[in-house]
PDB file of C-alpha atoms and ligand atoms in Angstrom:
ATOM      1  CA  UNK A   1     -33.592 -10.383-201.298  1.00  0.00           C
ATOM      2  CA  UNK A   2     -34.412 -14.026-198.967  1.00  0.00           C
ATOM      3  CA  UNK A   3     -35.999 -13.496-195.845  1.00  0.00           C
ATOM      4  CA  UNK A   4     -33.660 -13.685-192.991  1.00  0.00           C
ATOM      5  CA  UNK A   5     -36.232 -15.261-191.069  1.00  0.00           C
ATOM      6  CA  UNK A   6     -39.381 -18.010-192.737  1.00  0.00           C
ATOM      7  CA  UNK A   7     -40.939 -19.879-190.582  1.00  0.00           C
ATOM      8  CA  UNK A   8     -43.444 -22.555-192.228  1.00  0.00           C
ATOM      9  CA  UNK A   9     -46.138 -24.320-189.990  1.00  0.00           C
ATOM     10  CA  UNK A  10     -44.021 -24.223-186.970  1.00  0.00           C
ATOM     11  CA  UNK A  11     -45.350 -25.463-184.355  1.00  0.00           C
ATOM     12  CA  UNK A  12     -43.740 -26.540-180.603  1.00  0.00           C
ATOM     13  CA  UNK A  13     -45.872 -28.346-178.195  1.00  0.00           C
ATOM     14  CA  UNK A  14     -44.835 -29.976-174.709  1.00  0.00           C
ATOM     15  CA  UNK A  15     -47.875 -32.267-174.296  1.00  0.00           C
ATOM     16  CA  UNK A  16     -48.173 -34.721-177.289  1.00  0.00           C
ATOM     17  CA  UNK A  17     -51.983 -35.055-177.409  1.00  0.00           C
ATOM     18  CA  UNK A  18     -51.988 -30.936-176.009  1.00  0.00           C
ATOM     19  CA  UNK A  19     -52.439 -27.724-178.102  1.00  0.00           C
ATOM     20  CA  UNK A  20     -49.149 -26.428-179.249  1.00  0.00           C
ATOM     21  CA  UNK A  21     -47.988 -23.898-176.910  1.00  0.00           C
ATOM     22  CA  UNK A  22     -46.990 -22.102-180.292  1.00  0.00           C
ATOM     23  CA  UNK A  23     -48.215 -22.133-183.916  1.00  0.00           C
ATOM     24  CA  UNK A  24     -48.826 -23.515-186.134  1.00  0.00           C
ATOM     25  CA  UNK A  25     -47.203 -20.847-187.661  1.00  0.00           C
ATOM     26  CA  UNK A  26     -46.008 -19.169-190.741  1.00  0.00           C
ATOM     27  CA  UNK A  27     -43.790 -16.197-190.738  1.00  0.00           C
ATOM     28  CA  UNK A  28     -41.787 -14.260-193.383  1.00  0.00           C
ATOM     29  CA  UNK A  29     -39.154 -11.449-192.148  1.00  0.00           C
ATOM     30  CA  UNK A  30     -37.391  -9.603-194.879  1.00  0.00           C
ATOM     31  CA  UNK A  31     -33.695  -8.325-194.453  1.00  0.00           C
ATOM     32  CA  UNK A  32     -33.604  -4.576-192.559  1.00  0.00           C
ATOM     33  CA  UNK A  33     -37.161  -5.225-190.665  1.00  0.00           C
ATOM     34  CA  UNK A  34     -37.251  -4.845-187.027  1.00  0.00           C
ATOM     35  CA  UNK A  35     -40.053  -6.775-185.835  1.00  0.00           C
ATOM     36  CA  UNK A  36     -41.403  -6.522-182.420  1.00  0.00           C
ATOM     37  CA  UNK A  37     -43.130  -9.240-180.812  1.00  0.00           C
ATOM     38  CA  UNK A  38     -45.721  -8.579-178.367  1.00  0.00           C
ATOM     39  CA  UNK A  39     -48.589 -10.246-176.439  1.00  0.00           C
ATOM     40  CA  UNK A  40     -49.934 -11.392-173.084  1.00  0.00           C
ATOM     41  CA  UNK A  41     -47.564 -13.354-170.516  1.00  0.00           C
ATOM     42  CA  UNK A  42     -47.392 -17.502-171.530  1.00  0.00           C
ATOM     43  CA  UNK A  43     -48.350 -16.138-175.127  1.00  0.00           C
ATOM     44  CA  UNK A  44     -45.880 -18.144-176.683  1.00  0.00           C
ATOM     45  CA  UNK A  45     -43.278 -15.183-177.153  1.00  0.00           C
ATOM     46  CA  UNK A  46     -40.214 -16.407-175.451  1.00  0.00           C
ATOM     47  CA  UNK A  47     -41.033 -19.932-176.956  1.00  0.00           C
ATOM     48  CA  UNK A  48     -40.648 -18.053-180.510  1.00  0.00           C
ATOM     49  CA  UNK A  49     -37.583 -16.330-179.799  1.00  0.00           C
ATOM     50  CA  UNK A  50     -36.096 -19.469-178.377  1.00  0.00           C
ATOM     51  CA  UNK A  51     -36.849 -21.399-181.734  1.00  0.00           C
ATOM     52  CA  UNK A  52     -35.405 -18.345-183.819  1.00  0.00           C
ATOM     53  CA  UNK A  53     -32.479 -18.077-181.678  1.00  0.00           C
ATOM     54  CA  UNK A  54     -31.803 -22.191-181.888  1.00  0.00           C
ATOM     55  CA  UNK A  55     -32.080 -22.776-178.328  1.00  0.00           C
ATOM     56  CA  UNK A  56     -34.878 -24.928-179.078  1.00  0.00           C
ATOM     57  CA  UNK A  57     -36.526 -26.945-181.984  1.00  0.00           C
ATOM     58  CA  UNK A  58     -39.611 -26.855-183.443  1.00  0.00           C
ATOM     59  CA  UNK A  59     -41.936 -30.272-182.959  1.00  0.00           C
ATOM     60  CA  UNK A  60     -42.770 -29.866-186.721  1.00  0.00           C
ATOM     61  CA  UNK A  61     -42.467 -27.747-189.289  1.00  0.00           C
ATOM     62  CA  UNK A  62     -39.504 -26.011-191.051  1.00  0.00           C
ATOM     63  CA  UNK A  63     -37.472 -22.773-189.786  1.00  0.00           C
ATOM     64  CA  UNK A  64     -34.881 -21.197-191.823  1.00  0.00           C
ATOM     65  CA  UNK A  65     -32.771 -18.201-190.771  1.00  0.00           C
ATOM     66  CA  UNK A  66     -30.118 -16.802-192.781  1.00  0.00           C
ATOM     67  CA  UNK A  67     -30.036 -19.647-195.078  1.00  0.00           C
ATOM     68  CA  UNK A  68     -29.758 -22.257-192.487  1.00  0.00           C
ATOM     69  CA  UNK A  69     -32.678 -24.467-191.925  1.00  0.00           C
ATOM     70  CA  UNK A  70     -32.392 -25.018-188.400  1.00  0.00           C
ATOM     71  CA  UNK A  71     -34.917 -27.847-187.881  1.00  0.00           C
ATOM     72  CA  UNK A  72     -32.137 -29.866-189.884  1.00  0.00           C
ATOM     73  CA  UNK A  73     -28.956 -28.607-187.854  1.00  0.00           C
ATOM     74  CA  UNK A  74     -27.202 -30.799-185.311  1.00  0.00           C
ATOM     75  CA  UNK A  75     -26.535 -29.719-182.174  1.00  0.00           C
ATOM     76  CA  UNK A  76     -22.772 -28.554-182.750  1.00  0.00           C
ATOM     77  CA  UNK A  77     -24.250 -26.541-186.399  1.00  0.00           C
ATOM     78  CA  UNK A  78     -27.020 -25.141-184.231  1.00  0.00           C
ATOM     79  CA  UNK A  79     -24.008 -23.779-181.331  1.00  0.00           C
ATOM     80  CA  UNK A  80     -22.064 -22.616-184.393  1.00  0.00           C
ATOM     81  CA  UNK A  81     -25.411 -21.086-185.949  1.00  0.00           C
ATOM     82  CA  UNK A  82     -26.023 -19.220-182.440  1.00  0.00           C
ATOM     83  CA  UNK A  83     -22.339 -17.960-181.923  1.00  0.00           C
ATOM     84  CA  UNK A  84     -21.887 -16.502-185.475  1.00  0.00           C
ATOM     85  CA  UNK A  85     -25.421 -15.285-187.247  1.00  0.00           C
ATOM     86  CA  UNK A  86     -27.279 -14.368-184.323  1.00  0.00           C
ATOM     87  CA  UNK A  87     -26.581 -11.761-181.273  1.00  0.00           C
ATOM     88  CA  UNK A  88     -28.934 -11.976-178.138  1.00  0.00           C
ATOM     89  CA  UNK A  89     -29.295  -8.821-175.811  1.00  0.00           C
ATOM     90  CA  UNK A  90     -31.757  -9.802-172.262  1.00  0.00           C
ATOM     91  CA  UNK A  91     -33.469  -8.212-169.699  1.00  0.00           C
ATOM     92  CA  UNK A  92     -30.454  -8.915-167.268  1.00  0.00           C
ATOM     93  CA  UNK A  93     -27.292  -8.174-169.746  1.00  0.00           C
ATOM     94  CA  UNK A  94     -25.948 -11.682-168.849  1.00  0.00           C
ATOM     95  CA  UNK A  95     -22.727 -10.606-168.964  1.00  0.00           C
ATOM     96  CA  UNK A  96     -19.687 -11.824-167.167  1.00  0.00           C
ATOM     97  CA  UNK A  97     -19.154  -9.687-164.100  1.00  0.00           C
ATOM     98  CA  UNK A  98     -15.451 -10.744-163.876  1.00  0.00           C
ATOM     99  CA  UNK A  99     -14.010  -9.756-167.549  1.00  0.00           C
ATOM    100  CA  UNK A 100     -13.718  -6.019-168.168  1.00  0.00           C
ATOM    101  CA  UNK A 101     -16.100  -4.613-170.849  1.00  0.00           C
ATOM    102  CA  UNK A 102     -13.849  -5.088-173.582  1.00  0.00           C
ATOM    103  CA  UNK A 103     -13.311  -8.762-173.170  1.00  0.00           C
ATOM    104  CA  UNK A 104     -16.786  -9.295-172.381  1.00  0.00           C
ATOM    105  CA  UNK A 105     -17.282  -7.843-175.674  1.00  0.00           C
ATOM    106  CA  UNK A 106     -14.667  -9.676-177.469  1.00  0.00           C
ATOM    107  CA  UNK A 107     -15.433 -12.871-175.793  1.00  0.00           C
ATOM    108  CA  UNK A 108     -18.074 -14.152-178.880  1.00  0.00           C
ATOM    109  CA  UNK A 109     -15.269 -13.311-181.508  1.00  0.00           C
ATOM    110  CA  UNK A 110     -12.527 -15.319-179.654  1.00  0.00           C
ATOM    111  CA  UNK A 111     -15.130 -18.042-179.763  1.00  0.00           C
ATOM    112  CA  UNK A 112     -14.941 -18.183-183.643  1.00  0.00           C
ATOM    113  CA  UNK A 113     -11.123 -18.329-183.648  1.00  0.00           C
ATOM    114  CA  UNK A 114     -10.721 -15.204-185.858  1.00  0.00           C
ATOM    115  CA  UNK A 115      -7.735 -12.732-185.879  1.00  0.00           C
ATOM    116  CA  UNK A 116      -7.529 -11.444-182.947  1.00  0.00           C
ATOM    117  CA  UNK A 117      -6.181  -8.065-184.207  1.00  0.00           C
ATOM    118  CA  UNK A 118      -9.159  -8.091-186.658  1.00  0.00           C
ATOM    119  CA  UNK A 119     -11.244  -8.396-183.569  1.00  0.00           C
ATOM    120  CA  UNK A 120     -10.218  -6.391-181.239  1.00  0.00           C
ATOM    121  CA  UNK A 121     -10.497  -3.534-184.302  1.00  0.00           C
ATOM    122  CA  UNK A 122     -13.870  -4.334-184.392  1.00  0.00           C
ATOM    123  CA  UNK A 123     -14.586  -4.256-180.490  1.00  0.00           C
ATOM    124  CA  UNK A 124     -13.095  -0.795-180.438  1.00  0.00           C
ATOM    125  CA  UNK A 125     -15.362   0.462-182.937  1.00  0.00           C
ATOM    126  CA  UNK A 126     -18.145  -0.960-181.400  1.00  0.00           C
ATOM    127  CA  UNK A 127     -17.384   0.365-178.154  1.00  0.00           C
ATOM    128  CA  UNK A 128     -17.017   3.538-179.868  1.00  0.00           C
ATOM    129  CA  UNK A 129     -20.100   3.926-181.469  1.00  0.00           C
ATOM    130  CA  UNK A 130     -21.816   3.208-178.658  1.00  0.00           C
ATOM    131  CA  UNK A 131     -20.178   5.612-176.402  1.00  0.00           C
ATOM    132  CA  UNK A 132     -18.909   3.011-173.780  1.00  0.00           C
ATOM    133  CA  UNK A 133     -15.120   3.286-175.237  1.00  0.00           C
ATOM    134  CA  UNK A 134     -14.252   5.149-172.368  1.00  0.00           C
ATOM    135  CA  UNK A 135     -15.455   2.417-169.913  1.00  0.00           C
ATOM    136  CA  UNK A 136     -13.241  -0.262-171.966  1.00  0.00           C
ATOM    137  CA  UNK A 137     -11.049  -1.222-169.070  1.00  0.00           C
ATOM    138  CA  UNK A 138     -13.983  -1.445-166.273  1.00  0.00           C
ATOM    139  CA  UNK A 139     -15.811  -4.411-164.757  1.00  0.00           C
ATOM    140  CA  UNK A 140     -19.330  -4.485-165.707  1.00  0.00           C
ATOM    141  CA  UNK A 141     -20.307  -4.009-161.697  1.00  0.00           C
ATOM    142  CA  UNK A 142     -19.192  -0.695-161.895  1.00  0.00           C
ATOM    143  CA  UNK A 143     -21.560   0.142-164.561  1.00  0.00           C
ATOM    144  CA  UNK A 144     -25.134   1.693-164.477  1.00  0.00           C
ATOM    145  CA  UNK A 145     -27.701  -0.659-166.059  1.00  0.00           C
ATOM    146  CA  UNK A 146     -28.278   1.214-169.373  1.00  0.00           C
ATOM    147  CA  UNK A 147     -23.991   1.152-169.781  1.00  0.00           C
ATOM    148  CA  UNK A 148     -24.467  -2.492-169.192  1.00  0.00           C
ATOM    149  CA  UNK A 149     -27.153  -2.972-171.643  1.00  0.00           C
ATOM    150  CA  UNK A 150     -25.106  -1.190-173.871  1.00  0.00           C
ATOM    151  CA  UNK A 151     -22.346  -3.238-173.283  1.00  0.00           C
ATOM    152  CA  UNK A 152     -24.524  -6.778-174.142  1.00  0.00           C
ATOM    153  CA  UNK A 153     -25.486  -4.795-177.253  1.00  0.00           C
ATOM    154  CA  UNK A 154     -21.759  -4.307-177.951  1.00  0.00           C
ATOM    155  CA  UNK A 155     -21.151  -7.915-177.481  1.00  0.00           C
ATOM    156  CA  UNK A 156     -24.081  -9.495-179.726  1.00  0.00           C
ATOM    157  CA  UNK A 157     -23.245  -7.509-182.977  1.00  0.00           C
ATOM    158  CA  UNK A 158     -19.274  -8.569-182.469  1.00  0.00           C
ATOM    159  CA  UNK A 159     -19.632 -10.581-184.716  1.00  0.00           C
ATOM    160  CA  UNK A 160     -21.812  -9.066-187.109  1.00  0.00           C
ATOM    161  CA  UNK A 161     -24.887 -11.083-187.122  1.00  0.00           C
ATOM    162  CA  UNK A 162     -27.579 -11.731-189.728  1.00  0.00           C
ATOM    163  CA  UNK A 163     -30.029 -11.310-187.128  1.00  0.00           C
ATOM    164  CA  UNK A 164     -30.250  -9.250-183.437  1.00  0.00           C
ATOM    165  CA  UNK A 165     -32.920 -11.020-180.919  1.00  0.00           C
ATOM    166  CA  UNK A 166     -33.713  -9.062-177.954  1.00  0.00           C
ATOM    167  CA  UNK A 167     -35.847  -9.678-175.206  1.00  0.00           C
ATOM    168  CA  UNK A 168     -37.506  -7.494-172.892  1.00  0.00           C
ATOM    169  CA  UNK A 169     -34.137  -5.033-173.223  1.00  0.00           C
ATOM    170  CA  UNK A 170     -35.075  -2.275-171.437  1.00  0.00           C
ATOM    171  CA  UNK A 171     -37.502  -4.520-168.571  1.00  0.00           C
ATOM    172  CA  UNK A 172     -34.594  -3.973-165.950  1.00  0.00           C
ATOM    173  CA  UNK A 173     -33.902  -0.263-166.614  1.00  0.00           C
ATOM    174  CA  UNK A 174     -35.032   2.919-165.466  1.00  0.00           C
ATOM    175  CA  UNK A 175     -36.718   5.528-167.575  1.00  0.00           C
ATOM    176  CA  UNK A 176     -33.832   7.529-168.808  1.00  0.00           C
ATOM    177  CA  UNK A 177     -31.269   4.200-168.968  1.00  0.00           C
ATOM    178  CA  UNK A 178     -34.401   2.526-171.045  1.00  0.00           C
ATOM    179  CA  UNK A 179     -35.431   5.557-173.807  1.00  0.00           C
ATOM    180  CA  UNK A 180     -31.656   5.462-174.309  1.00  0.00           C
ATOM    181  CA  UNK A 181     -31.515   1.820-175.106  1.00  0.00           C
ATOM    182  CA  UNK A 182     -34.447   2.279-176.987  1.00  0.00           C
ATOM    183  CA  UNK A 183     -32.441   4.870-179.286  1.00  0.00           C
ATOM    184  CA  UNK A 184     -30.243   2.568-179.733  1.00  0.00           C
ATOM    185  CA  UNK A 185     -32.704   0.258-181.031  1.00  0.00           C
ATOM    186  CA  UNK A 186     -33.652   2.516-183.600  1.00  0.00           C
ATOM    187  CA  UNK A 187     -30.216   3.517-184.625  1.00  0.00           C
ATOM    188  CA  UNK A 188     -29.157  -0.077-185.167  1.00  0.00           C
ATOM    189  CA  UNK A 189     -32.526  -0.486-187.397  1.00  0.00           C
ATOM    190  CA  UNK A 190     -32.003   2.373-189.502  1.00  0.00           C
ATOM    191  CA  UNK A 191     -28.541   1.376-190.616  1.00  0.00           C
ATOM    192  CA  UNK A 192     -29.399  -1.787-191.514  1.00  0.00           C
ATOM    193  CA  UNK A 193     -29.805  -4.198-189.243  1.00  0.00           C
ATOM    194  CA  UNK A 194     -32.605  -6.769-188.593  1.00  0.00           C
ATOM    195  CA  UNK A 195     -33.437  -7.090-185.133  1.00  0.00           C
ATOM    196  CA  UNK A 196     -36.430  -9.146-183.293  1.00  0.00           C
ATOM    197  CA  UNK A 197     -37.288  -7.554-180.223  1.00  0.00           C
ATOM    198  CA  UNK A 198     -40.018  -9.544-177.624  1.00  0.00           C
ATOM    199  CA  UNK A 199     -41.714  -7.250-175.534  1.00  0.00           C
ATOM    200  CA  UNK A 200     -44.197  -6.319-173.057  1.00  0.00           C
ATOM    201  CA  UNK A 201     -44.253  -2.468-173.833  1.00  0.00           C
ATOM    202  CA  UNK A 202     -45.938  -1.201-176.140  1.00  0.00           C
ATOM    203  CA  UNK A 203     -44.417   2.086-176.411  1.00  0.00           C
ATOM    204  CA  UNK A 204     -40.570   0.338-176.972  1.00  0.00           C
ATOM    205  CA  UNK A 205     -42.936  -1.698-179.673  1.00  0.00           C
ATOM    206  CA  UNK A 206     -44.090   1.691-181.629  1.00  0.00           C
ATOM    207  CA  UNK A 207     -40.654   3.545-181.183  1.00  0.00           C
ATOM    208  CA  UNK A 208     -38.359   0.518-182.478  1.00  0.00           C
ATOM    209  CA  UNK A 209     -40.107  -1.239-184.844  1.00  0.00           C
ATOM    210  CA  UNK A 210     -40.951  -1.029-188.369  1.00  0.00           C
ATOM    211  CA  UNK A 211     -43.230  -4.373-188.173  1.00  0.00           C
ATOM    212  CA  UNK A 212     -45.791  -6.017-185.144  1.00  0.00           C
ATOM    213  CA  UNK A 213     -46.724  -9.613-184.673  1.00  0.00           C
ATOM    214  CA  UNK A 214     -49.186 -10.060-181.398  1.00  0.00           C
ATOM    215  CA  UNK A 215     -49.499 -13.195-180.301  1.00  0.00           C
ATOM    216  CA  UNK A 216     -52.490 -14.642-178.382  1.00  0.00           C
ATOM    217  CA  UNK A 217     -52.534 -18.286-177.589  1.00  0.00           C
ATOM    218  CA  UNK A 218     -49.355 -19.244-179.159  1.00  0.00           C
ATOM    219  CA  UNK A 219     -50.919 -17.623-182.181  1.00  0.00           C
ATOM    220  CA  UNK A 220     -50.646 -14.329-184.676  1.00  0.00           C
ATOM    221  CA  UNK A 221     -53.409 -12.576-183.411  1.00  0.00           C
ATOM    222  CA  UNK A 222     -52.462  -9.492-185.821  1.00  0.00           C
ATOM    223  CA  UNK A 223     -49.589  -8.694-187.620  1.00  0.00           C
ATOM    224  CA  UNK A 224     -49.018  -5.125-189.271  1.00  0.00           C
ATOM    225  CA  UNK A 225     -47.238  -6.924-192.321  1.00  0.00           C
ATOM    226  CA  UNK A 226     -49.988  -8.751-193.349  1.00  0.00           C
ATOM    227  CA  UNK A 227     -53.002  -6.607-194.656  1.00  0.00           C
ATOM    228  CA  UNK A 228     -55.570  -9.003-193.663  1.00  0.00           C
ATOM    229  CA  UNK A 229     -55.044  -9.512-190.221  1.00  0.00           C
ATOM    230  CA  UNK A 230     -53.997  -5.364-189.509  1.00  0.00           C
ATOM    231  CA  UNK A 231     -56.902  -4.566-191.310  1.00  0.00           C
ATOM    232  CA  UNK A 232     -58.683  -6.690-188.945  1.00  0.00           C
ATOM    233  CA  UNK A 233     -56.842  -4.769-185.403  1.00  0.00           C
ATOM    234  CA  UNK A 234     -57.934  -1.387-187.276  1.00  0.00           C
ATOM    235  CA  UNK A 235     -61.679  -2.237-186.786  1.00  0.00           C
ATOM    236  CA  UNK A 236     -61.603  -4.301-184.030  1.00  0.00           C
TER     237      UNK A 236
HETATM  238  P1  ADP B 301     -44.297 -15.754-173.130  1.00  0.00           P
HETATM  239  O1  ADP B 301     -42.859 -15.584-173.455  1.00  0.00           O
HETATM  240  O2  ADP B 301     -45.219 -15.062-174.087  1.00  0.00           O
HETATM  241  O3  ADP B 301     -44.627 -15.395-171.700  1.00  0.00           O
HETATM  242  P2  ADP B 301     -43.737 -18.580-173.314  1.00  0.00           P
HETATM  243  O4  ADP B 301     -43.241 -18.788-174.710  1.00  0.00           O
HETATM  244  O5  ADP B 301     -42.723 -18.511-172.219  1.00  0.00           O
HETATM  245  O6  ADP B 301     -44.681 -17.294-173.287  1.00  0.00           O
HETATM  246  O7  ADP B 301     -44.739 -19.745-172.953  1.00  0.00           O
HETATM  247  C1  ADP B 301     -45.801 -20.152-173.805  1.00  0.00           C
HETATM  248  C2  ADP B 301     -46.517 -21.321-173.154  1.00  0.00           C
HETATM  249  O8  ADP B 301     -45.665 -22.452-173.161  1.00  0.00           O
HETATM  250  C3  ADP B 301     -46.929 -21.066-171.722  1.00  0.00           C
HETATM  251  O9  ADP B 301     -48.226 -21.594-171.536  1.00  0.00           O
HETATM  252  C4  ADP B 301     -45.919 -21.874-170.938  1.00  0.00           C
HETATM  253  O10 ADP B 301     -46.472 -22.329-169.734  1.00  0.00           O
HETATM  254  C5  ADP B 301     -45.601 -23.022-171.858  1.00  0.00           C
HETATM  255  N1  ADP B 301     -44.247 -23.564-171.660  1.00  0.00           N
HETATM  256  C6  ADP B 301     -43.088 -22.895-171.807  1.00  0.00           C
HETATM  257  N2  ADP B 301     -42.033 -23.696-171.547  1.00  0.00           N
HETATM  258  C7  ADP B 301     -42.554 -24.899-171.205  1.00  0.00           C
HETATM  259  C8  ADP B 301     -41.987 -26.161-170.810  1.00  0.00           C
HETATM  260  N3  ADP B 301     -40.661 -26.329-170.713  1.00  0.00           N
HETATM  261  N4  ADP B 301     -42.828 -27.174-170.540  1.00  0.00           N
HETATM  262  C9  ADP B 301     -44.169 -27.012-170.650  1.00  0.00           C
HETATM  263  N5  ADP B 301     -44.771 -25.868-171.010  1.00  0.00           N
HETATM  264  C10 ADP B 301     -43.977 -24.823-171.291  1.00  0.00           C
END
């Protein structure tokens, strides 16, 4: 199967005669991997996701995801690219504090213009599955954090994305609210999907994924795909 994700000498630097903040870099993510990203603050993490995610373009070399080579994409492909192959999950849930759960959830599929029967189906099940169903009709206010996260989660695989990014997921939750986000994580993995998840924690890291890039310096540092380099963390 292609790679969902290949990045080839990216690199993304603010200062023209500067050190890119990131790369270069080359990256390969097959279909079904859950790859966590981890590494020191100003690392180059968000700046990776970011690219990934099309929020932001590389200053040279080529990133494909999904079959779309995103360096090439204007910016109404790259908003189209972002609404339908890739679902984001943050920190702070971002969601919208003033449509109930379900809408907030459906909001990414009424984007498309799909059915709206065919959607809402698919909202339900969601909701379902990750035992919010029952909070359908609330406001997201009246939610504890890990409901909300789980919520945002709801709402990023609406419309079943090639690829889930999440960053820092669990950073605004509790213990209990952030193992059970975590378990989520893992349940989402093991039935298939690919995920990317940045974080600081190292533990979220080990539990979730099935693949670890570090980056130091806007660079891999060690990855456990790559023999070389995780042979190299092993006897360092
Ligand atoms: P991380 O997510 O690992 O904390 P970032 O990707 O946010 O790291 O940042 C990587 C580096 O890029 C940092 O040194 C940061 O200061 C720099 N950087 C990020 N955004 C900008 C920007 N808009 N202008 C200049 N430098 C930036």
């Amino acid at each position: 199967m292609s790679p969902v994700i290949e990045l080839a000498a990216v690199a993304r630097q603010y200062d023209l005669d500067g050190t890119p903040v990131l790369g270069p870099l080359t990256l390969t993510v097959a279909p079904g991997t859950a790859l966590a990203v981890t590494g020191p603050s100003g690392s180059g993490k968000s700046t990776l996701l970011n690219l990934i995610a099309g929020l932001d373009r590389p200053s040279s070399g080529s990133i494909t995801v999904a079959g779309e080579r995103l360096d090439r994409l204007g910016e109404a492909a790259l908003a189209r690219y972002r609404r339908d192959r890739i679902g984001m999950v943050f920190q702070f849930f971002h969601l919208l504090d003033d449509l109930t759960v379900q809408d907030n959830v459906l909001l990414p599929a009424q984007l498309t213009g799909r059915p709206a029967a065919a959607a809402r189906a698919r909202a339900a099940e969601l909701l379902e599955l990750l035992g919010i169903a029952r909070h359908r009709h609330a406001y997201p206010g009246r939610l504890s954090g890990g409901e909300r996260q789980r919520v945002a989660v709801a709402r990023a695989l609406i419309n079943r994305p090639a690829l889930l990014l999440a960053d820092e997921p669990t950073g605004a939750l509790d213990s209990a609210a952030g193992a059970d986000v975590r378990d989520l994580l893992v349940d989402l993995h093991r039935a298939g999907q690919t995920v990317v998840l940045v974080t600081h924690d190292a533990g979220l890291a080990d539990a979730c994924a099935d693949r670890r890039i570090h980056l130091v310096d806007g660079q891999v540092a060690t990855d456990s795909g790559d023999p070389a380099t995780s042979a190299a963390a092993v006897t360092r």
